Short mmCIF file of C-alpha atoms in Angstrom, two decimals:
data_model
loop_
_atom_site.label_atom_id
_atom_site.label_comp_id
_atom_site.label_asym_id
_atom_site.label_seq_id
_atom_site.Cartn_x
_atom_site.Cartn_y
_atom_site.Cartn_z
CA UNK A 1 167.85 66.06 98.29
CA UNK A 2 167.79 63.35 100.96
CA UNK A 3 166.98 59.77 99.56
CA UNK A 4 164.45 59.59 101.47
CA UNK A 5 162.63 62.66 100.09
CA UNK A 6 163.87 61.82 96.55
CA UNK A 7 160.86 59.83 95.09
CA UNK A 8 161.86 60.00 90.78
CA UNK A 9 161.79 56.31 89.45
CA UNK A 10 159.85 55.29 92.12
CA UNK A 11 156.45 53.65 91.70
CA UNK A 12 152.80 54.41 93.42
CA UNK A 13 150.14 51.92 91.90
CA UNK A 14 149.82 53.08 88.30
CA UNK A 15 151.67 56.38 88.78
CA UNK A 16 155.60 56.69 88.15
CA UNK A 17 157.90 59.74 89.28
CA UNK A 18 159.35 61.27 86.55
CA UNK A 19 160.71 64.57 88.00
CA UNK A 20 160.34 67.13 90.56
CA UNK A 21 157.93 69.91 89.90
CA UNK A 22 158.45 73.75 91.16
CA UNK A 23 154.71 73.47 92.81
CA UNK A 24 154.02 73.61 96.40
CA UNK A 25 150.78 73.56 97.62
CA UNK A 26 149.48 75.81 100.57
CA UNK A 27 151.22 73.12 103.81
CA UNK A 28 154.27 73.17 101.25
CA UNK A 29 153.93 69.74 100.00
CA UNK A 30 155.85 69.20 97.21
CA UNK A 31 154.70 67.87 93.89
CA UNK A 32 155.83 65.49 91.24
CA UNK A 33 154.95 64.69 87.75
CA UNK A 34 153.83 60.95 86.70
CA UNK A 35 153.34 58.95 84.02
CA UNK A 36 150.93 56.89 84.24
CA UNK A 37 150.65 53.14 83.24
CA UNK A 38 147.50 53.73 80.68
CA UNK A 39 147.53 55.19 77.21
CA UNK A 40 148.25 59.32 78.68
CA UNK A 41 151.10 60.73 77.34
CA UNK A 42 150.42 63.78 79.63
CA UNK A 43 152.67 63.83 82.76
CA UNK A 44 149.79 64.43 86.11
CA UNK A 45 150.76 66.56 89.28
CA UNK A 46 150.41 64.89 92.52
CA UNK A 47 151.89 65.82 95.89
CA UNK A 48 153.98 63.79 98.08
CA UNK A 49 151.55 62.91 100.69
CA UNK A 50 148.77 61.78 98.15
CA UNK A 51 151.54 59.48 96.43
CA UNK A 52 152.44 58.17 99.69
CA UNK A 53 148.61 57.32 101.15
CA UNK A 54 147.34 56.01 98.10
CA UNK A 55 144.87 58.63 97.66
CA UNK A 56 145.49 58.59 93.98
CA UNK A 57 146.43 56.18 92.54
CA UNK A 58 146.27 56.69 88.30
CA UNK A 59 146.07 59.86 86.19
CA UNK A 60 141.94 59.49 86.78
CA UNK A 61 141.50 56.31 84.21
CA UNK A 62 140.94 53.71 87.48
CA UNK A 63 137.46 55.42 87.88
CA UNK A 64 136.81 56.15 84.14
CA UNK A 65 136.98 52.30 83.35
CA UNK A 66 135.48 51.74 87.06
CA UNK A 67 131.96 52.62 84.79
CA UNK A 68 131.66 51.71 81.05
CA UNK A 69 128.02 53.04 80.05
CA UNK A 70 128.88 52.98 76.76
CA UNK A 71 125.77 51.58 74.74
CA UNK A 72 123.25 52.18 78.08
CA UNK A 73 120.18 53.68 77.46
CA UNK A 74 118.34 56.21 79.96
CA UNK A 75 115.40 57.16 79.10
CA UNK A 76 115.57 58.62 75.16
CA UNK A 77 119.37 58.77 75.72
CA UNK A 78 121.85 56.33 74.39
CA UNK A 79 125.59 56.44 75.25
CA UNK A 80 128.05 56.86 72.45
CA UNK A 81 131.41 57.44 73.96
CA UNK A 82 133.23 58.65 76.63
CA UNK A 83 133.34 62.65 77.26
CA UNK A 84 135.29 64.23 79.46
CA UNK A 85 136.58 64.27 83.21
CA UNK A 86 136.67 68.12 84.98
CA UNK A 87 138.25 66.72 88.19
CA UNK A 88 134.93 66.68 89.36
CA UNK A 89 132.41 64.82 86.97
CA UNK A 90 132.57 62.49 84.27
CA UNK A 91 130.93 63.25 80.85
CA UNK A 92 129.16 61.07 78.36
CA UNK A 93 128.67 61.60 74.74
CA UNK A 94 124.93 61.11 74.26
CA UNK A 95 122.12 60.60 71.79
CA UNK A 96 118.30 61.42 71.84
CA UNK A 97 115.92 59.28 70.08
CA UNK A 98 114.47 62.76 68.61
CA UNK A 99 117.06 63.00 66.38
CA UNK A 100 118.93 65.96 67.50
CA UNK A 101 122.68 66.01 68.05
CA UNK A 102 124.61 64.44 70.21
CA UNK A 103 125.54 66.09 73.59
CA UNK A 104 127.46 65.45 76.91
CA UNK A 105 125.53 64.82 79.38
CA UNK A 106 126.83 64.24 83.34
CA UNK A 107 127.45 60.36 84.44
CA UNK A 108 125.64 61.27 87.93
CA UNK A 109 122.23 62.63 86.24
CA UNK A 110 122.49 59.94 83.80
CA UNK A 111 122.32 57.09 86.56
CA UNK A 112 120.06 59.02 88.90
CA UNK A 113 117.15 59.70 86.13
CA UNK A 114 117.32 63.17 86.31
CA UNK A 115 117.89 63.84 83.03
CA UNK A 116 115.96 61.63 80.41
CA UNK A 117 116.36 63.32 77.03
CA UNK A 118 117.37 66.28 75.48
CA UNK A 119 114.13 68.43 76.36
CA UNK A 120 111.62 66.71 73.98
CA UNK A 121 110.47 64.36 76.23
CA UNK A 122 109.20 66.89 79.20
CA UNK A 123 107.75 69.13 75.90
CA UNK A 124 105.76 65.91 74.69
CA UNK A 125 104.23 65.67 77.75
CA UNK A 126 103.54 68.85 78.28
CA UNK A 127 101.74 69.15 74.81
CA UNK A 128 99.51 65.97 75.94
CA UNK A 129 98.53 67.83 78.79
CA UNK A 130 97.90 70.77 77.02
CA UNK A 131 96.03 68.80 74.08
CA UNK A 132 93.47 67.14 76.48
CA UNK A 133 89.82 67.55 75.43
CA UNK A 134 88.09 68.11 78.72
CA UNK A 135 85.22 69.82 76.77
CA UNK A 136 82.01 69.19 78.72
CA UNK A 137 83.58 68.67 81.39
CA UNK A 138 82.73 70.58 84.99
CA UNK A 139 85.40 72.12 87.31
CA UNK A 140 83.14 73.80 90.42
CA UNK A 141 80.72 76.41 88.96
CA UNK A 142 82.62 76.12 85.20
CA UNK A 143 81.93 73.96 82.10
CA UNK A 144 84.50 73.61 79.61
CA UNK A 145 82.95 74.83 76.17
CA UNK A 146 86.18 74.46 73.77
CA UNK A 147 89.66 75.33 73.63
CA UNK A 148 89.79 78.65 71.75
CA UNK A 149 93.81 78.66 71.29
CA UNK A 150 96.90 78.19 72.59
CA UNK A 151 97.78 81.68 74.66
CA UNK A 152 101.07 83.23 76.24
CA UNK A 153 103.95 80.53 76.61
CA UNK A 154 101.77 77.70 75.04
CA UNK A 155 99.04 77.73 78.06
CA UNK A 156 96.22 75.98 76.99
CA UNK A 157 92.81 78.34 77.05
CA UNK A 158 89.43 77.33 77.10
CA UNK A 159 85.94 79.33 76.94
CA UNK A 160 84.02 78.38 80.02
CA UNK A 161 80.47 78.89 80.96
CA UNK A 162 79.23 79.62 84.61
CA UNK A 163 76.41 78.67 86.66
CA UNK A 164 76.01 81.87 88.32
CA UNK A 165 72.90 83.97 88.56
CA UNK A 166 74.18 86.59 86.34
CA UNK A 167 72.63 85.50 83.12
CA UNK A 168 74.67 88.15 80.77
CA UNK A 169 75.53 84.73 78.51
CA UNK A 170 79.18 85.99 78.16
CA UNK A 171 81.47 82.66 78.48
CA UNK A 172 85.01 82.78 80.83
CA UNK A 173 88.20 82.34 79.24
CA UNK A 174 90.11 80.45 81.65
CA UNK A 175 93.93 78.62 81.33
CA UNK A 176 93.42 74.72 81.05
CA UNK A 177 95.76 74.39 84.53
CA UNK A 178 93.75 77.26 86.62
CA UNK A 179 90.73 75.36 85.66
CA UNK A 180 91.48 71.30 86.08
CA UNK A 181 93.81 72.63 89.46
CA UNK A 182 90.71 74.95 90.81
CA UNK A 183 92.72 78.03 90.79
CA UNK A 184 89.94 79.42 89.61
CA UNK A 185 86.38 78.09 90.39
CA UNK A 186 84.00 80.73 89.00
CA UNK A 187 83.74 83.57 86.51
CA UNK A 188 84.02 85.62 89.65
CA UNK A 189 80.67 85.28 91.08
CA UNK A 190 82.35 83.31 94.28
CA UNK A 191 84.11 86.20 95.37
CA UNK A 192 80.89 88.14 96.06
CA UNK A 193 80.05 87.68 99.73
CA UNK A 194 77.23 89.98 100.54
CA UNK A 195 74.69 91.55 97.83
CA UNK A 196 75.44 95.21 98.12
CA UNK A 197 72.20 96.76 96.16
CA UNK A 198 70.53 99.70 98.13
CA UNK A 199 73.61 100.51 100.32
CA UNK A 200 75.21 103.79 100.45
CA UNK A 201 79.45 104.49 100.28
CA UNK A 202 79.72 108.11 100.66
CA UNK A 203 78.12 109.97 98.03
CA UNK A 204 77.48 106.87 96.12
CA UNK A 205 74.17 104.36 96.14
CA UNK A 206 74.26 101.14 95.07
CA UNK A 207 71.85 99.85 92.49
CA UNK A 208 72.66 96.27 91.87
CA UNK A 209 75.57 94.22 90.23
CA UNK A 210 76.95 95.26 86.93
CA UNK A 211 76.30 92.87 84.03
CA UNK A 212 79.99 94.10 82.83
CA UNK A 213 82.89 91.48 83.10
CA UNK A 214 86.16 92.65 84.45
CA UNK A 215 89.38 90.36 84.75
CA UNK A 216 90.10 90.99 88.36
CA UNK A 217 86.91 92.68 89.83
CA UNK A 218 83.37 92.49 90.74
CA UNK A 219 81.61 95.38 89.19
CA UNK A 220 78.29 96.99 91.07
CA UNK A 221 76.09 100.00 89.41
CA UNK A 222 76.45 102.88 91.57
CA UNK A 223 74.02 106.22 91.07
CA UNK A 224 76.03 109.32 92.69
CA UNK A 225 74.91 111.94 94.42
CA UNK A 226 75.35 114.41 91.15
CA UNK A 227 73.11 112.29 89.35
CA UNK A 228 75.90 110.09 87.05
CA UNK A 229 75.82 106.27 87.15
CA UNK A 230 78.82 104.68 87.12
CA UNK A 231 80.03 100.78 87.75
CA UNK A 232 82.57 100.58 91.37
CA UNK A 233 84.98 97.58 92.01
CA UNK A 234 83.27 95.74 95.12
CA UNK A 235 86.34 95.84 96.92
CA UNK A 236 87.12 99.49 96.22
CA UNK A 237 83.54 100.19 97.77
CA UNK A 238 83.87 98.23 100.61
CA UNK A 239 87.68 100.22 101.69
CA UNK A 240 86.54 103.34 100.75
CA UNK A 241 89.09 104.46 98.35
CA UNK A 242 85.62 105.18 96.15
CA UNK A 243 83.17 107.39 97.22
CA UNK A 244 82.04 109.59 94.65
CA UNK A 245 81.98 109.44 90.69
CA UNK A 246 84.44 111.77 91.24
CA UNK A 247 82.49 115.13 91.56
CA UNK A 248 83.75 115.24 94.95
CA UNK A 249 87.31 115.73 94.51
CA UNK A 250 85.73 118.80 91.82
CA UNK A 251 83.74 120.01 94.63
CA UNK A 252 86.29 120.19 97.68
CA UNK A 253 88.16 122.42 95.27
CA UNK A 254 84.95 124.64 94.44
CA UNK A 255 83.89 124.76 97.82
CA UNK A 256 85.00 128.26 99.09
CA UNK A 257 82.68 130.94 98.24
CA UNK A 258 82.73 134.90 97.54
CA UNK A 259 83.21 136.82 101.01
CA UNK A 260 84.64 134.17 103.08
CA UNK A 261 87.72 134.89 105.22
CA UNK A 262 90.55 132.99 105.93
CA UNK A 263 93.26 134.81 108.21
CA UNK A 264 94.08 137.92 107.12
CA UNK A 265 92.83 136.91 103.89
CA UNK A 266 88.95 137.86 102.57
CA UNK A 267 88.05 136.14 99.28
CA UNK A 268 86.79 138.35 96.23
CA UNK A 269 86.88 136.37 93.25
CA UNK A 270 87.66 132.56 91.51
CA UNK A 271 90.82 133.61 89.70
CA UNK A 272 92.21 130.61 87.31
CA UNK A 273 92.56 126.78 87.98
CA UNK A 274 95.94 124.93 86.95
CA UNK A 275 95.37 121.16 86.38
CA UNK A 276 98.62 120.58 88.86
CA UNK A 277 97.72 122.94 91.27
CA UNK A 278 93.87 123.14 91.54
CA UNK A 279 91.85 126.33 91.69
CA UNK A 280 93.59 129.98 92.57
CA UNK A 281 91.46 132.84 94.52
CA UNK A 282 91.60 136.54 94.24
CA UNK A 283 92.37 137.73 97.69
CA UNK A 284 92.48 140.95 99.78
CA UNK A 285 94.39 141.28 102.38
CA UNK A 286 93.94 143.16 105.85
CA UNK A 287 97.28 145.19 104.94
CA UNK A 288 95.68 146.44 101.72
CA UNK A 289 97.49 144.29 99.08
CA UNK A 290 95.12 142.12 96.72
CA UNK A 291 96.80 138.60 96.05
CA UNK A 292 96.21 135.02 93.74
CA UNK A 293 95.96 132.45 96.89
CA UNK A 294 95.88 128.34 96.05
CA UNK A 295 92.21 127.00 97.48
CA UNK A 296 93.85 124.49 98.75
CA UNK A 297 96.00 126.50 101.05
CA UNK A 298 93.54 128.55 102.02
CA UNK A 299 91.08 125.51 103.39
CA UNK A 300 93.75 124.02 105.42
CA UNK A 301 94.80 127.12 107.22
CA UNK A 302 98.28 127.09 105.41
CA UNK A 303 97.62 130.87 104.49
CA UNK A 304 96.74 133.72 106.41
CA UNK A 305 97.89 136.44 104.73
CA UNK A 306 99.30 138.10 101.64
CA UNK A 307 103.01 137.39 103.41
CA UNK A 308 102.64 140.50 105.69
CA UNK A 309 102.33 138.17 108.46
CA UNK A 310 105.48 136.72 107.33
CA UNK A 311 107.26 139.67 106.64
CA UNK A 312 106.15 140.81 110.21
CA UNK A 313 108.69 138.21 111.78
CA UNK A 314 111.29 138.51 109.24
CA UNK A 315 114.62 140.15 110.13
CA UNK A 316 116.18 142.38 107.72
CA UNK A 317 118.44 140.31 106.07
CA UNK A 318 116.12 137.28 105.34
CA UNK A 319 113.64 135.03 106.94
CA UNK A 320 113.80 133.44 109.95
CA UNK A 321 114.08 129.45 110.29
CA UNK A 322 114.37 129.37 106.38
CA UNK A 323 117.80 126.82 107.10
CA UNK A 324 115.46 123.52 105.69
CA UNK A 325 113.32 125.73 102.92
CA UNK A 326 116.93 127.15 101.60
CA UNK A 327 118.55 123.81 101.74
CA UNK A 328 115.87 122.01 99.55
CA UNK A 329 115.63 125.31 97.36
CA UNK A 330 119.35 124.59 96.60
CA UNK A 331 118.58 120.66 96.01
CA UNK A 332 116.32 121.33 93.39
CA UNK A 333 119.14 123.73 91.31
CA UNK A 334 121.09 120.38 89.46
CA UNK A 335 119.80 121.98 86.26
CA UNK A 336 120.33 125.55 87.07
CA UNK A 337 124.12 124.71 87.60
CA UNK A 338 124.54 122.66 85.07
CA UNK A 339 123.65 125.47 82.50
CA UNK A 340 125.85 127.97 84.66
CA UNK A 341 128.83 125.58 84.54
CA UNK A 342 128.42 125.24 81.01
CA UNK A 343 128.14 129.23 80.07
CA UNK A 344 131.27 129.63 82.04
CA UNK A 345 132.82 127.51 79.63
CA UNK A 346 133.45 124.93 82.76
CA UNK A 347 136.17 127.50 84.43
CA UNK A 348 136.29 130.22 86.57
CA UNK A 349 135.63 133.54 84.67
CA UNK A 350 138.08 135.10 86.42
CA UNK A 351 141.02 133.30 87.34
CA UNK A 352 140.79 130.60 84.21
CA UNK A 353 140.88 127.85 86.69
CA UNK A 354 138.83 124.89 86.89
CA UNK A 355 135.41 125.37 87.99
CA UNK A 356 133.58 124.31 91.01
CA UNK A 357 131.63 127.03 92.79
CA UNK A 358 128.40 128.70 91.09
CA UNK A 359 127.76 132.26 92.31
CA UNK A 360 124.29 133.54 91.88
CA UNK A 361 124.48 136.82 90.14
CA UNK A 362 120.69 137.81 91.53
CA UNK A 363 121.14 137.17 95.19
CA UNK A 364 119.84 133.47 96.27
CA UNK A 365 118.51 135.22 99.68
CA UNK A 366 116.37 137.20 97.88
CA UNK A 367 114.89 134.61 95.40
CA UNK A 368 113.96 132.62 98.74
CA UNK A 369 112.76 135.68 100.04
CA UNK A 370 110.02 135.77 97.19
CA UNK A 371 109.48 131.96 97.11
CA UNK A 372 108.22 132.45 100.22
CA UNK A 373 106.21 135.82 99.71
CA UNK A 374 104.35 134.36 96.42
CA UNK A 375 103.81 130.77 98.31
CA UNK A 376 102.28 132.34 101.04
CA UNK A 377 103.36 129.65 103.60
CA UNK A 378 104.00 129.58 107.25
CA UNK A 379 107.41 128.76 107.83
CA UNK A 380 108.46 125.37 109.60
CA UNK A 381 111.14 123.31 110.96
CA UNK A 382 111.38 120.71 108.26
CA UNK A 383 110.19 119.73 105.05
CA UNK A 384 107.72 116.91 106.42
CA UNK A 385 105.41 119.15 107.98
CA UNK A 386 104.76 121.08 104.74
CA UNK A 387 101.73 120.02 102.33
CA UNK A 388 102.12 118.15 98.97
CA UNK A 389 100.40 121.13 97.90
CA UNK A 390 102.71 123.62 99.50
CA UNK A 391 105.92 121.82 98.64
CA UNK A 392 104.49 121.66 94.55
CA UNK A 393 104.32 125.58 95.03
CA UNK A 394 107.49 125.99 96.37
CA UNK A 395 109.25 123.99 93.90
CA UNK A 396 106.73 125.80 90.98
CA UNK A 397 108.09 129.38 92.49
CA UNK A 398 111.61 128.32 93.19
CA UNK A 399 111.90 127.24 89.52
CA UNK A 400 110.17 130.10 87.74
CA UNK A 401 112.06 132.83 89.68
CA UNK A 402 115.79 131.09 88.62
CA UNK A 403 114.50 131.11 85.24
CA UNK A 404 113.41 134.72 85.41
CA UNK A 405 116.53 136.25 87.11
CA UNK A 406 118.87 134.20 84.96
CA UNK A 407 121.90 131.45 85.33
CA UNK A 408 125.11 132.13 87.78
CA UNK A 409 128.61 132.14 87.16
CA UNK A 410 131.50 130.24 88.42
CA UNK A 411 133.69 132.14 90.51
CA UNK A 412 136.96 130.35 92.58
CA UNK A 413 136.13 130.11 96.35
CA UNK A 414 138.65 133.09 96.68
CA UNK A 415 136.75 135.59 94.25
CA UNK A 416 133.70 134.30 95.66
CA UNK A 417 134.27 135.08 99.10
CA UNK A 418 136.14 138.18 98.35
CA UNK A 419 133.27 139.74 96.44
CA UNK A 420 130.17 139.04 99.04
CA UNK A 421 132.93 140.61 101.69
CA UNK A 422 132.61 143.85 99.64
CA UNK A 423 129.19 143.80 99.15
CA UNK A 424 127.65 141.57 101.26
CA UNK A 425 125.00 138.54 101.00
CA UNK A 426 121.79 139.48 100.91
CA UNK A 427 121.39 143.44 98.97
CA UNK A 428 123.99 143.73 95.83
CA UNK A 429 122.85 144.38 91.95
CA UNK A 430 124.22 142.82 88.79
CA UNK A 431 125.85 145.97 88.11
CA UNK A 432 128.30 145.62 91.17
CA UNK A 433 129.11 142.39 89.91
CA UNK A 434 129.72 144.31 86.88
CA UNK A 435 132.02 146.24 88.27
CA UNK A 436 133.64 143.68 90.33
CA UNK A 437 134.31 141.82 87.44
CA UNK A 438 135.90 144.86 85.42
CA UNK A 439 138.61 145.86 88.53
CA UNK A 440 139.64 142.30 88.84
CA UNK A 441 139.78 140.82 85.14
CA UNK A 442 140.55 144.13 83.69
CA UNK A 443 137.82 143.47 80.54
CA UNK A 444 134.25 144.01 80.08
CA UNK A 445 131.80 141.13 81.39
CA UNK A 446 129.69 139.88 78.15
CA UNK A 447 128.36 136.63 78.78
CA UNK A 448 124.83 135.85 78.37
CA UNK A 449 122.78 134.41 81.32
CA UNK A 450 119.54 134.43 80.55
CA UNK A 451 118.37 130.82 81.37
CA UNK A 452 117.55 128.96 77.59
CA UNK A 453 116.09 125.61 78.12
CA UNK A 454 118.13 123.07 76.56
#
């Protein structure tokens, strides 16, 4: 080492060189340890350059003595002692006048006023403001009455009494700082408009406003159509989303009658109703065959026929355009496959290898084939364009068939494809995969499929 890089016994201000330390920093600048002149005993890293510059100058005790606060007071706090330095703040050992103990608290928030106590003070306050009698006094239409208690997260509540013309003599509760603030101005009287009595919303006729309080809405007294009296939100009357006491929605599903026709389809009788599903008709079909149709499919034109017209335009091996309907059939089987990878013990039956690949032991085409037939659906190009109602049937048929025809069984990709090349994809029976099973494992097939719910 050169003597003019060598800097041990030299001195920097209040820092000596001891030794050379085995820390570079990222630019490679080497660094020493010190000793500095103060009480330390620890030795303090500092580069080359900063040594050289004066950019520091002690160990950090310059600046600690460059601010003795020791026996300051700010606000409730009195200093005690010295903290701590983090290479970025300084630390003072503090006091609160409350009583509590003592804490560090940071040298800049300390001269700045930002922090004034250990919490109590900001809590005092807060409980004056909250322990303010303002009974009698008026904010807008309200008059404090009296502070009934002290609610959710120590908000002051008082009862409040309105000057509206609803005389129903109920008082307001209303949170001290939504009243003194005018959050709120009224026991909701202001946020009526228009007088609504003797105008009509759909089915519904409005007698007057409700004498009922709600927290969030104006109430009005409406008289349906059906007779029944029941109290509307204003604003729900005004968008529309409220038209009836609800005999509507019963009626759109009780609206088709005995004889009417619909396609192919020529209604006999009101079969059943299923909460989910709404109201099922007994159906005849131009082809002969007499079928359950959903009401709902019928009124929107979603089904002509018993599936005849279907069938009509379905090749031999399954139906046309079916690539979306098959794909979210298959999306809905998580549970299905679960139960199948579980039965198989989480192998293939065959080979004893790890499983992956589910085989359906009741062909998949021909489940689809009769999701299809008992929906009584026209086929399209993607799921979108189908009905809530439709896609509920779908899923209700799609489910109820797995269940009925039983779980699948893991095959390897190789069995797999080697037994639908012997007997196809669409038209083979359990017993061939019997048999299948038999020439290739060389035992008897035994395990139970029938689909349990867990």
């Amino acid at each position: 080492m050169s003597e003019l890089s060598n800097l041990i016994g030299q001195k920097f201000n209040k820092l000596l060189v001891i030794k050379k330390s085995s820390k570079t920093d990222k630019n490679r600048n080497i660094y020493w340890y010190c000793q500095c002149q103060c009480d330390n005993e620890e030795l303090t890293e500092v580069t080359t350059n900063s040594l050289r510059n004066n950019s520091i100058k002690s160990c950090g005790c310059s600046r600690k003595k460059e601010k003795n606060l020791i026996g300051q007071t700010f606000g409730l706090w009195t200093v005690i002692e010295f903290g701590r330095y983090d290479k970025k703040n300084y630390y003072w050992v503090c006091k609160c006048d409350c009583g509590k103990p003592a804490r560090q608290v940071e040298q800049s928030r300390l001269i700045n006023g930002r922090s004034k106590s250990c919490g109590c003070l900001a809590r005092s306050l807060s409980s004056q403001r909250r322990k303010k009698d303002i009974s009698g006094r008026k904010y807008n239409k309200l008059t404090a009455i009296r502070q009934i208690n002290d609610g959710k997260f120590g908000l002051s509540v008082w009862e409040c009494e309105c000057e509206c013309e609803c005389e129903c003599g109920e008082l307001t509760q209303v949170i001290q700082g939504d009243l003194t603030s005018g959050k709120i101005k009224s026991c909701g009287c202001l946020k009526i408009f228009k007088d609504l009595t003797g105008k009509k919303f759909g089915w519904l006729s409005v007698l007057g406003r409700s004498l009922k309080k709600h927290q969030f809405y104006s109430l009005w007294i409406c008289k349906c159509t059906c007779g029944k009296i029941k109290d509307i939100p204003y604003s729900r009357l005004l968008d529309g989303s409220v038209q009836s006491c609800g005999c509507y929605r019963n009626k759109i599903y009780n609206d088709i009658t005995i004889g009417q026709k619909f396609g192919r389809l020529t209604v006999l009788k009101w079969a059943y109703s299923l909460d989910e599903r709404g109201n099922f008709y007994t159906c005849h079909c131009e082809c002969g065959d007499t079928k359950d149709i959903q009401g709902c499919s019928l009124r929107s034109g979603h089904t002509l026929s018993c599936g005849c017209l279907q069938k009509e335009r379905a090749s031999e091996t399954h139906f046309k355009g079916t690539a979306t309907l098959r794909q979210h059939c298959r999306a809905r089987l998580k549970k299905w496959r679960g139960l199948s990878i579980e039965v198989s013990n989480d192998k293939y039956v065959i080979t004893g290898q790890n499983s992956a690949e589910v085989h359906h032991i009741y062909p998949f085409s021909k489940i689809l084939e009769e999701v299809i037939g008992k929906s009584n659906i026209i086929i399209r190009d993607n799921m979108e364009e189908y009905a809530v109602e439709e896609i509920q049937t779908i899923n209700y048929w799609n489910d109820s068939l797995h269940k009925k025809y039983g779980l699948g069984i893991c095959l390897s990709e190789e069995m797999h494809r080697k037994f639908h090349s012997i007997y196809g994809y669409f038209d083979f029976s359990i017993k061939e995969f019997r048999d299948f099973y038999r020439q290739n494992s060389g035992t008897e097939f035994i395990l139970d499929l029938s689909f349990h719910i867990q």
